[in-house]
Amino acid sequence: MSEDHVYLTLAEGHEDDARWAYGTGFEDPLHGVDTTVPEGVDASELAASCVALADDALVSAQRLAEWITRAPELEEEVALANIGLDLLGQARLLYSRAGQADGTGRDEDAYAYFRDADDFRNVRLAELPNGDFAFSIVRLLVLSSWRLAHFERLVSHPDPVLAAVAAKGVKELAYHRQYAAEWAVRLGDGTEESHRRMRKAIEQIAPYIGELFTAYDVRAEVVAVLRQVTEEAGLPMPAYRPSAGCGRDGEHTEHLAPLLAELQSVARAHPEATW
Amino acid sequence: MTTTHHAEASPPESPESPETLQEHFDATIARDQRIEPRDWMPDGYRKTLVRQIAQHAHSEIIGMQPEGEWISRAPSLRRKAILFAKVQDEAGHGLYLYSAAETLGADRADLTDRLIEGRQKYSSIFNYPTLSFADVGVIGWFVDGAAICNQVPLCRSSYGPYARAMVRICKEESFHQRQGYELLMTMMRGTDAQREMVQDAVDRWWWPSLMMFGPPDDASPNSAQSMAWKIKRHSNDELRQRFVDMTVPQADKLGVTLPDPELKWNAERGRHDFGTPDWDELMRVIKGDGPCNDQRMERRRSAHEEGAWVREAATAHAAKRARKEPAA
C-alpha cells in the first residue's frame, strides 16, 4: 500500500456515512416515510406524546454530554456519549414527527431551540444536575427502564412513524438499561464508599420516580427491573411515591431554565443564521 | 489489537547474540517490513515509540476539551450530533493508541499519571481557546487537516500496531475534516455575522495549526533517528509545506483569507511560499505557558481524581466476583 494511495483514498467517497454516528448524515431521517397521520389517530395527542418523549431524550442527552471529558474512565466517556447520541437521534425523529402531527410544520430545531422551559414536557428527573457518577447511573437506570418499557408498547402504536422510531429505540434502550444496571451492581457491591454513594443517589432520585408513572403506565415492568437490579447490587429499592409537581405539565425544577439557556444560546443569538 | 507475526520479521526461537538480533531488526526496517510486538527491538526504538504513541494518545484525550465545550451549545440538533460523535471518536482514538502503547509494555494507568503530572506532553494546539462555534469548523478543517498530513505517513510506520491504528484513525479524521469544512461552507452562505465568525476563527487558528508540525527541521534534533527507524517518514518542514499547499485552494473556495501577507504561489518551486510561525510562541506553549494549558490539565486531573472511587469500586467488585466464581 503506497502512501500516496492511502492519501488519495482519504479524500474519496464516503458512502458509509451512516456508520459514523446515527443522525449525523446529510439526509432527512424521515425521507421516504409516509408521514400522513393515519385515520383514527388523534393528531394532537400524537404530537404531545412525541414532544414529551423527545424532551426527555434531549434533556437527558444534554446532561450526558456534560460527562464528556469528566468521566471516570475513557471507556465511560465512549459509552455515555453513545447513549447520549442515541437519545439525541430519538429526539430529532420525535420532534420531526410532532411538527407533522400538530400541523405547525415546525422542524426539530424549532422545538429544541425556540421554546422556553415552561413549554418543555420532560420529566423533572431528566433535568436534575448530574451529581456524581452514582447519581447519573441511578437516574439512567430509572429513565432507561421506563423508556424501554414504554417503547416496547409503542412498537405497536397505530402511527407507523412513532412505531418505527420505537422499534429502533428499543434496541438502543436495551443497551442503555444494561449499561446502567451493570454499573449499579458494580457500585452497589464494590466498596463502602461506592455503596454509600449509591444509597444516597437512590434516596435523592426516589421522589422523582412517581412522576414517570402518571402518563403512561408501565409501572409493573419498571418496578420489576429496579427490584432485580437493587437486589443484585445489595441496595434498597427506591421508596417512590406519587409525585406532587409534574414536568409533563410544564412544571419544572429551577435546573431546566439554565440548561436550556445554554443549549439555546448560539441559536437564539443568531436567529437568521443557517447552520 | 492484532499481534500477527510476519514470518520474516520474527526472531528465530533459539537465543541469538545481540549483534544478530540488531542485524535482523535493521534488515526488517530496510525491507520496509513491520516490527511486531513480540519481535526483538532496540531499547531506544521502544522508548521513542512509547513516547510518541503516548503523546499522540494524550493529544486525542486533551483534544476532546476545546471542541467538547461546544456540544452543549451547538446551534442545531444535527450539528450537536455531529460534534458529539466527533468528540466520542477522539476518546476512541485515545483508547486504540493507549492499546498500541501497551503492546510495547507500557501501562495505560502509568501513561495517564505521566500526563497528569506533566511528565509527558500533548499537542500544543489544544492549549488555545475555542471562542465561537466557527472554531468547531476551523478545528475540523485545519487541526484535523494538519493531523491527517502528519498521520497519513504513519500508516506506514515500521511498528505494526501503530501503523494499523493510524489507518483507522486517519479515515475518521478525514471524515471530521470534511464535516468541519462543510460547517464553514454553510456558515459562509449565512449571515454577515457568521462570515465574520469564520474569518475570525481562521485568523486565530492558522498560525497555531502550522506549529502542529513541530519546530523547523534544523531545530528538531530527534527527527533523524526517527526517520532512520521509519517511525517518522517525512520532515516537519515537508509536512508543513504539504499542509499549506493543500489548504490554500480550500481557503479560496471557502472565501476566507489566510492571515499571512507572505503567502503566495511560487511557480518555480511549484509550491507556496509562506511566512515563519512565531517559534517563541510555540516554545512558550509547549513549556506550559499557553492560554489554556492550566485549564486543560486541571480538567483531566479532576476527572481522574473524582473518578478514582468508581475505578476502585469496579476493581473491588471484579475481585469479589472472581472469588465467588473461581475458575474451574
PDB file of N, CA and C in Angstrom, chain B residues 51-130:
ATOM      1  N   ARG B  51       6.893   6.907  23.730  1.00  0.00           N
ATOM      2  CA  ARG B  51       6.709   8.343  23.967  1.00  0.00           C
ATOM      3  C   ARG B  51       5.835   8.958  22.868  1.00  0.00           C
ATOM      4  N   GLN B  52       6.125   8.595  21.625  1.00  0.00           N
ATOM      5  CA  GLN B  52       5.378   9.178  20.503  1.00  0.00           C
ATOM      6  C   GLN B  52       3.908   8.750  20.543  1.00  0.00           C
ATOM      7  N   ILE B  53       3.666   7.457  20.778  1.00  0.00           N
ATOM      8  CA  ILE B  53       2.282   6.964  20.774  1.00  0.00           C
ATOM      9  C   ILE B  53       1.525   7.538  21.978  1.00  0.00           C
ATOM     10  N   ALA B  54       2.205   7.612  23.125  1.00  0.00           N
ATOM     11  CA  ALA B  54       1.536   8.154  24.320  1.00  0.00           C
ATOM     12  C   ALA B  54       1.180   9.620  24.118  1.00  0.00           C
ATOM     13  N   GLN B  55       2.091  10.378  23.532  1.00  0.00           N
ATOM     14  CA  GLN B  55       1.796  11.797  23.302  1.00  0.00           C
ATOM     15  C   GLN B  55       0.645  11.951  22.322  1.00  0.00           C
ATOM     16  N   HIS B  56       0.606  11.055  21.366  1.00  0.00           N
ATOM     17  CA  HIS B  56      -0.489  11.082  20.409  1.00  0.00           C
ATOM     18  C   HIS B  56      -1.815  10.761  21.123  1.00  0.00           C
ATOM     19  N   ALA B  57      -1.791   9.728  21.983  1.00  0.00           N
ATOM     20  CA  ALA B  57      -2.992   9.363  22.745  1.00  0.00           C
ATOM     21  C   ALA B  57      -3.426  10.521  23.645  1.00  0.00           C
ATOM     22  N   HIS B  58      -2.468  11.115  24.357  1.00  0.00           N
ATOM     23  CA  HIS B  58      -2.802  12.237  25.244  1.00  0.00           C
ATOM     24  C   HIS B  58      -3.429  13.381  24.442  1.00  0.00           C
ATOM     25  N   SER B  59      -2.903  13.601  23.226  1.00  0.00           N
ATOM     26  CA  SER B  59      -3.429  14.693  22.396  1.00  0.00           C
ATOM     27  C   SER B  59      -4.890  14.443  22.027  1.00  0.00           C
ATOM     28  N   GLU B  60      -5.213  13.185  21.742  1.00  0.00           N
ATOM     29  CA  GLU B  60      -6.610  12.864  21.428  1.00  0.00           C
ATOM     30  C   GLU B  60      -7.498  13.161  22.633  1.00  0.00           C
ATOM     31  N   ILE B  61      -7.026  12.796  23.808  1.00  0.00           N
ATOM     32  CA  ILE B  61      -7.858  12.937  25.012  1.00  0.00           C
ATOM     33  C   ILE B  61      -7.978  14.407  25.418  1.00  0.00           C
ATOM     34  N   ILE B  62      -6.866  15.125  25.439  1.00  0.00           N
ATOM     35  CA  ILE B  62      -6.947  16.558  25.778  1.00  0.00           C
ATOM     36  C   ILE B  62      -7.695  17.297  24.664  1.00  0.00           C
ATOM     37  N   GLY B  63      -7.516  16.815  23.420  1.00  0.00           N
ATOM     38  CA  GLY B  63      -8.178  17.450  22.282  1.00  0.00           C
ATOM     39  C   GLY B  63      -9.691  17.359  22.323  1.00  0.00           C
ATOM     40  N   MET B  64     -10.241  16.517  23.187  1.00  0.00           N
ATOM     41  CA  MET B  64     -11.698  16.458  23.342  1.00  0.00           C
ATOM     42  C   MET B  64     -12.223  17.743  23.990  1.00  0.00           C
ATOM     43  N   GLN B  65     -11.365  18.414  24.768  1.00  0.00           N
ATOM     44  CA  GLN B  65     -11.867  19.543  25.568  1.00  0.00           C
ATOM     45  C   GLN B  65     -12.256  20.781  24.756  1.00  0.00           C
ATOM     46  N   PRO B  66     -11.359  21.307  23.891  1.00  0.00           N
ATOM     47  CA  PRO B  66     -11.738  22.561  23.233  1.00  0.00           C
ATOM     48  C   PRO B  66     -13.034  22.457  22.438  1.00  0.00           C
ATOM     49  N   GLU B  67     -13.244  21.357  21.747  1.00  0.00           N
ATOM     50  CA  GLU B  67     -14.478  21.219  20.983  1.00  0.00           C
ATOM     51  C   GLU B  67     -15.625  20.750  21.858  1.00  0.00           C
ATOM     52  N   GLY B  68     -15.294  19.901  22.857  1.00  0.00           N
ATOM     53  CA  GLY B  68     -16.329  19.396  23.756  1.00  0.00           C
ATOM     54  C   GLY B  68     -17.096  20.523  24.434  1.00  0.00           C
ATOM     55  N   GLU B  69     -16.415  21.662  24.623  1.00  0.00           N
ATOM     56  CA  GLU B  69     -17.058  22.835  25.230  1.00  0.00           C
ATOM     57  C   GLU B  69     -18.310  23.268  24.465  1.00  0.00           C
ATOM     58  N   TRP B  70     -18.367  22.935  23.169  1.00  0.00           N
ATOM     59  CA  TRP B  70     -19.467  23.446  22.332  1.00  0.00           C
ATOM     60  C   TRP B  70     -20.576  22.437  22.094  1.00  0.00           C
ATOM     61  N   ILE B  71     -20.457  21.215  22.611  1.00  0.00           N
ATOM     62  CA  ILE B  71     -21.534  20.231  22.392  1.00  0.00           C
ATOM     63  C   ILE B  71     -22.835  20.782  22.969  1.00  0.00           C
ATOM     64  N   SER B  72     -22.752  21.345  24.170  1.00  0.00           N
ATOM     65  CA  SER B  72     -23.973  21.810  24.841  1.00  0.00           C
ATOM     66  C   SER B  72     -24.614  22.979  24.116  1.00  0.00           C
ATOM     67  N   ARG B  73     -23.824  23.735  23.330  1.00  0.00           N
ATOM     68  CA  ARG B  73     -24.337  24.970  22.723  1.00  0.00           C
ATOM     69  C   ARG B  73     -24.471  24.883  21.206  1.00  0.00           C
ATOM     70  N   ALA B  74     -24.191  23.728  20.616  1.00  0.00           N
ATOM     71  CA  ALA B  74     -24.275  23.604  19.156  1.00  0.00           C
ATOM     72  C   ALA B  74     -25.630  24.129  18.692  1.00  0.00           C
ATOM     73  N   PRO B  75     -25.652  24.967  17.641  1.00  0.00           N
ATOM     74  CA  PRO B  75     -26.876  25.707  17.315  1.00  0.00           C
ATOM     75  C   PRO B  75     -27.928  24.948  16.511  1.00  0.00           C
ATOM     76  N   SER B  76     -27.695  23.691  16.167  1.00  0.00           N
ATOM     77  CA  SER B  76     -28.775  22.874  15.601  1.00  0.00           C
ATOM     78  C   SER B  76     -28.567  21.457  16.128  1.00  0.00           C
ATOM     79  N   LEU B  77     -29.638  20.667  16.113  1.00  0.00           N
ATOM     80  CA  LEU B  77     -29.511  19.304  16.649  1.00  0.00           C
ATOM     81  C   LEU B  77     -28.599  18.464  15.771  1.00  0.00           C
ATOM     82  N   ARG B  78     -28.611  18.744  14.457  1.00  0.00           N
ATOM     83  CA  ARG B  78     -27.714  17.986  13.578  1.00  0.00           C
ATOM     84  C   ARG B  78     -26.255  18.300  13.912  1.00  0.00           C
ATOM     85  N   ARG B  79     -25.940  19.582  14.112  1.00  0.00           N
ATOM     86  CA  ARG B  79     -24.561  19.944  14.474  1.00  0.00           C
ATOM     87  C   ARG B  79     -24.186  19.391  15.839  1.00  0.00           C
ATOM     88  N   LYS B  80     -25.158  19.337  16.723  1.00  0.00           N
ATOM     89  CA  LYS B  80     -24.893  18.779  18.049  1.00  0.00           C
ATOM     90  C   LYS B  80     -24.505  17.306  17.919  1.00  0.00           C
ATOM     91  N   ALA B  81     -25.266  16.571  17.121  1.00  0.00           N
ATOM     92  CA  ALA B  81     -24.977  15.141  16.950  1.00  0.00           C
ATOM     93  C   ALA B  81     -23.607  14.942  16.298  1.00  0.00           C
ATOM     94  N   ILE B  82     -23.296  15.756  15.283  1.00  0.00           N
ATOM     95  CA  ILE B  82     -22.008  15.619  14.588  1.00  0.00           C
ATOM     96  C   ILE B  82     -20.852  15.862  15.563  1.00  0.00           C
ATOM     97  N   LEU B  83     -20.987  16.918  16.351  1.00  0.00           N
ATOM     98  CA  LEU B  83     -19.894  17.280  17.253  1.00  0.00           C
ATOM     99  C   LEU B  83     -19.750  16.254  18.388  1.00  0.00           C
ATOM    100  N   PHE B  84     -20.881  15.827  18.917  1.00  0.00           N
ATOM    101  CA  PHE B  84     -20.894  14.827  19.986  1.00  0.00           C
ATOM    102  C   PHE B  84     -20.176  13.557  19.487  1.00  0.00           C
ATOM    103  N   ALA B  85     -20.524  13.141  18.269  1.00  0.00           N
ATOM    104  CA  ALA B  85     -19.920  11.926  17.708  1.00  0.00           C
ATOM    105  C   ALA B  85     -18.433  12.122  17.451  1.00  0.00           C
ATOM    106  N   LYS B  86     -18.053  13.319  17.033  1.00  0.00           N
ATOM    107  CA  LYS B  86     -16.641  13.565  16.759  1.00  0.00           C
ATOM    108  C   LYS B  86     -15.827  13.474  18.045  1.00  0.00           C
ATOM    109  N   VAL B  87     -16.327  14.103  19.097  1.00  0.00           N
ATOM    110  CA  VAL B  87     -15.586  14.086  20.358  1.00  0.00           C
ATOM    111  C   VAL B  87     -15.523  12.652  20.899  1.00  0.00           C
ATOM    112  N   GLN B  88     -16.594  11.907  20.684  1.00  0.00           N
ATOM    113  CA  GLN B  88     -16.570  10.497  21.079  1.00  0.00           C
ATOM    114  C   GLN B  88     -15.515   9.730  20.283  1.00  0.00           C
ATOM    115  N   ASP B  89     -15.402  10.010  18.994  1.00  0.00           N
ATOM    116  CA  ASP B  89     -14.370   9.352  18.175  1.00  0.00           C
ATOM    117  C   ASP B  89     -12.978   9.623  18.751  1.00  0.00           C
ATOM    118  N   GLU B  90     -12.777  10.840  19.241  1.00  0.00           N
ATOM    119  CA  GLU B  90     -11.458  11.174  19.787  1.00  0.00           C
ATOM    120  C   GLU B  90     -11.151  10.322  21.024  1.00  0.00           C
ATOM    121  N   ALA B  91     -12.162  10.099  21.851  1.00  0.00           N
ATOM    122  CA  ALA B  91     -11.956   9.202  23.001  1.00  0.00           C
ATOM    123  C   ALA B  91     -11.581   7.809  22.495  1.00  0.00           C
ATOM    124  N   GLY B  92     -12.250   7.375  21.426  1.00  0.00           N
ATOM    125  CA  GLY B  92     -11.942   6.064  20.834  1.00  0.00           C
ATOM    126  C   GLY B  92     -10.513   6.021  20.305  1.00  0.00           C
ATOM    127  N   HIS B  93     -10.082   7.095  19.658  1.00  0.00           N
ATOM    128  CA  HIS B  93      -8.695   7.141  19.155  1.00  0.00           C
ATOM    129  C   HIS B  93      -7.712   7.030  20.321  1.00  0.00           C
ATOM    130  N   GLY B  94      -8.006   7.754  21.395  1.00  0.00           N
ATOM    131  CA  GLY B  94      -7.142   7.672  22.569  1.00  0.00           C
ATOM    132  C   GLY B  94      -7.035   6.235  23.056  1.00  0.00           C
ATOM    133  N   LEU B  95      -8.190   5.547  23.073  1.00  0.00           N
ATOM    134  CA  LEU B  95      -8.171   4.146  23.520  1.00  0.00           C
ATOM    135  C   LEU B  95      -7.329   3.252  22.621  1.00  0.00           C
ATOM    136  N   TYR B  96      -7.477   3.383  21.265  1.00  0.00           N
ATOM    137  CA  TYR B  96      -6.656   2.495  20.411  1.00  0.00           C
ATOM    138  C   TYR B  96      -5.182   2.789  20.615  1.00  0.00           C
ATOM    139  N   LEU B  97      -4.869   4.077  20.778  1.00  0.00           N
ATOM    140  CA  LEU B  97      -3.461   4.436  20.870  1.00  0.00           C
ATOM    141  C   LEU B  97      -2.858   3.963  22.188  1.00  0.00           C
ATOM    142  N   TYR B  98      -3.607   4.104  23.291  1.00  0.00           N
ATOM    143  CA  TYR B  98      -3.089   3.561  24.550  1.00  0.00           C
ATOM    144  C   TYR B  98      -2.892   2.043  24.420  1.00  0.00           C
ATOM    145  N   SER B  99      -3.803   1.378  23.698  1.00  0.00           N
ATOM    146  CA  SER B  99      -3.635  -0.068  23.494  1.00  0.00           C
ATOM    147  C   SER B  99      -2.370  -0.347  22.695  1.00  0.00           C
ATOM    148  N   ALA B 100      -2.110   0.469  21.671  1.00  0.00           N
ATOM    149  CA  ALA B 100      -0.892   0.268  20.869  1.00  0.00           C
ATOM    150  C   ALA B 100       0.337   0.447  21.753  1.00  0.00           C
ATOM    151  N   ALA B 101       0.300   1.440  22.660  1.00  0.00           N
ATOM    152  CA  ALA B 101       1.440   1.656  23.564  1.00  0.00           C
ATOM    153  C   ALA B 101       1.595   0.468  24.514  1.00  0.00           C
ATOM    154  N   GLU B 102       0.463  -0.143  24.896  1.00  0.00           N
ATOM    155  CA  GLU B 102       0.537  -1.288  25.805  1.00  0.00           C
ATOM    156  C   GLU B 102       1.196  -2.497  25.144  1.00  0.00           C
ATOM    157  N   THR B 103       1.127  -2.605  23.809  1.00  0.00           N
ATOM    158  CA  THR B 103       1.811  -3.723  23.143  1.00  0.00           C
ATOM    159  C   THR B 103       3.326  -3.584  23.255  1.00  0.00           C
ATOM    160  N   LEU B 104       3.787  -2.390  23.651  1.00  0.00           N
ATOM    161  CA  LEU B 104       5.233  -2.176  23.826  1.00  0.00           C
ATOM    162  C   LEU B 104       5.624  -2.283  25.298  1.00  0.00           C
ATOM    163  N   GLY B 105       4.678  -2.726  26.122  1.00  0.00           N
ATOM    164  CA  GLY B 105       4.985  -2.911  27.540  1.00  0.00           C
ATOM    165  C   GLY B 105       4.606  -1.728  28.411  1.00  0.00           C
ATOM    166  N   ALA B 106       4.026  -0.678  27.828  1.00  0.00           N
ATOM    167  CA  ALA B 106       3.586   0.458  28.655  1.00  0.00           C
ATOM    168  C   ALA B 106       2.264   0.099  29.337  1.00  0.00           C
ATOM    169  N   ASP B 107       1.902   0.904  30.352  1.00  0.00           N
ATOM    170  CA  ASP B 107       0.689   0.646  31.110  1.00  0.00           C
ATOM    171  C   ASP B 107      -0.170   1.914  31.061  1.00  0.00           C
ATOM    172  N   ARG B 108      -1.446   1.769  30.715  1.00  0.00           N
ATOM    173  CA  ARG B 108      -2.280   2.962  30.489  1.00  0.00           C
ATOM    174  C   ARG B 108      -2.349   3.840  31.729  1.00  0.00           C
ATOM    175  N   ALA B 109      -2.505   3.199  32.906  1.00  0.00           N
ATOM    176  CA  ALA B 109      -2.626   3.996  34.132  1.00  0.00           C
ATOM    177  C   ALA B 109      -1.351   4.816  34.361  1.00  0.00           C
ATOM    178  N   ASP B 110      -0.214   4.193  34.044  1.00  0.00           N
ATOM    179  CA  ASP B 110       1.061   4.904  34.211  1.00  0.00           C
ATOM    180  C   ASP B 110       1.164   6.067  33.226  1.00  0.00           C
ATOM    181  N   LEU B 111       0.735   5.838  31.989  1.00  0.00           N
ATOM    182  CA  LEU B 111       0.789   6.911  30.994  1.00  0.00           C
ATOM    183  C   LEU B 111      -0.137   8.058  31.397  1.00  0.00           C
ATOM    184  N   THR B 112      -1.299   7.706  31.956  1.00  0.00           N
ATOM    185  CA  THR B 112      -2.232   8.745  32.427  1.00  0.00           C
ATOM    186  C   THR B 112      -1.583   9.569  33.535  1.00  0.00           C
ATOM    187  N   ASP B 113      -0.907   8.885  34.459  1.00  0.00           N
ATOM    188  CA  ASP B 113      -0.196   9.610  35.530  1.00  0.00           C
ATOM    189  C   ASP B 113       0.849  10.557  34.951  1.00  0.00           C
ATOM    190  N   ARG B 114       1.561  10.072  33.945  1.00  0.00           N
ATOM    191  CA  ARG B 114       2.603  10.922  33.341  1.00  0.00           C
ATOM    192  C   ARG B 114       1.995  12.173  32.722  1.00  0.00           C
ATOM    193  N   LEU B 115       0.840  12.008  32.096  1.00  0.00           N
ATOM    194  CA  LEU B 115       0.166  13.171  31.512  1.00  0.00           C
ATOM    195  C   LEU B 115      -0.248  14.139  32.623  1.00  0.00           C
ATOM    196  N   ILE B 116      -0.900  13.598  33.640  1.00  0.00           N
ATOM    197  CA  ILE B 116      -1.466  14.451  34.688  1.00  0.00           C
ATOM    198  C   ILE B 116      -0.368  15.147  35.484  1.00  0.00           C
ATOM    199  N   GLU B 117       0.767  14.472  35.623  1.00  0.00           N
ATOM    200  CA  GLU B 117       1.879  15.079  36.361  1.00  0.00           C
ATOM    201  C   GLU B 117       2.746  15.958  35.451  1.00  0.00           C
ATOM    202  N   GLY B 118       2.359  16.079  34.187  1.00  0.00           N
ATOM    203  CA  GLY B 118       3.094  16.962  33.281  1.00  0.00           C
ATOM    204  C   GLY B 118       4.416  16.382  32.810  1.00  0.00           C
ATOM    205  N   ARG B 119       4.607  15.053  32.976  1.00  0.00           N
ATOM    206  CA  ARG B 119       5.870  14.451  32.541  1.00  0.00           C
ATOM    207  C   ARG B 119       5.821  14.050  31.075  1.00  0.00           C
ATOM    208  N   GLN B 120       4.615  13.956  30.498  1.00  0.00           N
ATOM    209  CA  GLN B 120       4.511  13.729  29.058  1.00  0.00           C
ATOM    210  C   GLN B 120       3.623  14.814  28.473  1.00  0.00           C
ATOM    211  N   LYS B 121       3.884  15.148  27.216  1.00  0.00           N
ATOM    212  CA  LYS B 121       3.208  16.276  26.579  1.00  0.00           C
ATOM    213  C   LYS B 121       2.052  15.812  25.713  1.00  0.00           C
ATOM    214  N   TYR B 122       1.279  16.771  25.282  1.00  0.00           N
ATOM    215  CA  TYR B 122       0.252  16.562  24.251  1.00  0.00           C
ATOM    216  C   TYR B 122       0.402  17.716  23.266  1.00  0.00           C
ATOM    217  N   SER B 123      -0.311  17.624  22.139  1.00  0.00           N
ATOM    218  CA  SER B 123      -0.135  18.631  21.086  1.00  0.00           C
ATOM    219  C   SER B 123      -0.471  20.024  21.608  1.00  0.00           C
ATOM    220  N   SER B 124       0.427  20.975  21.315  1.00  0.00           N
ATOM    221  CA  SER B 124       0.272  22.331  21.847  1.00  0.00           C
ATOM    222  C   SER B 124      -0.974  23.026  21.310  1.00  0.00           C
ATOM    223  N   ILE B 125      -1.498  22.560  20.186  1.00  0.00           N
ATOM    224  CA  ILE B 125      -2.658  23.221  19.576  1.00  0.00           C
ATOM    225  C   ILE B 125      -3.849  23.265  20.535  1.00  0.00           C
ATOM    226  N   PHE B 126      -3.942  22.273  21.423  1.00  0.00           N
ATOM    227  CA  PHE B 126      -5.132  22.188  22.272  1.00  0.00           C
ATOM    228  C   PHE B 126      -5.068  23.135  23.467  1.00  0.00           C
ATOM    229  N   ASN B 127      -4.004  23.929  23.518  1.00  0.00           N
ATOM    230  CA  ASN B 127      -3.901  24.934  24.573  1.00  0.00           C
ATOM    231  C   ASN B 127      -4.448  26.294  24.139  1.00  0.00           C
ATOM    232  N   TYR B 128      -5.119  26.318  22.984  1.00  0.00           N
ATOM    233  CA  TYR B 128      -5.768  27.562  22.547  1.00  0.00           C
ATOM    234  C   TYR B 128      -7.273  27.451  22.799  1.00  0.00           C
ATOM    235  N   PRO B 129      -7.911  28.592  23.111  1.00  0.00           N
ATOM    236  CA  PRO B 129      -9.342  28.539  23.446  1.00  0.00           C
ATOM    237  C   PRO B 129     -10.249  28.470  22.214  1.00  0.00           C
ATOM    238  N   THR B 130     -11.456  27.938  22.403  1.00  0.00           N
ATOM    239  CA  THR B 130     -12.476  27.941  21.350  1.00  0.00           C
ATOM    240  C   THR B 130     -13.482  29.034  21.689  1.00  0.00           C
TER     241      THR B 130
END
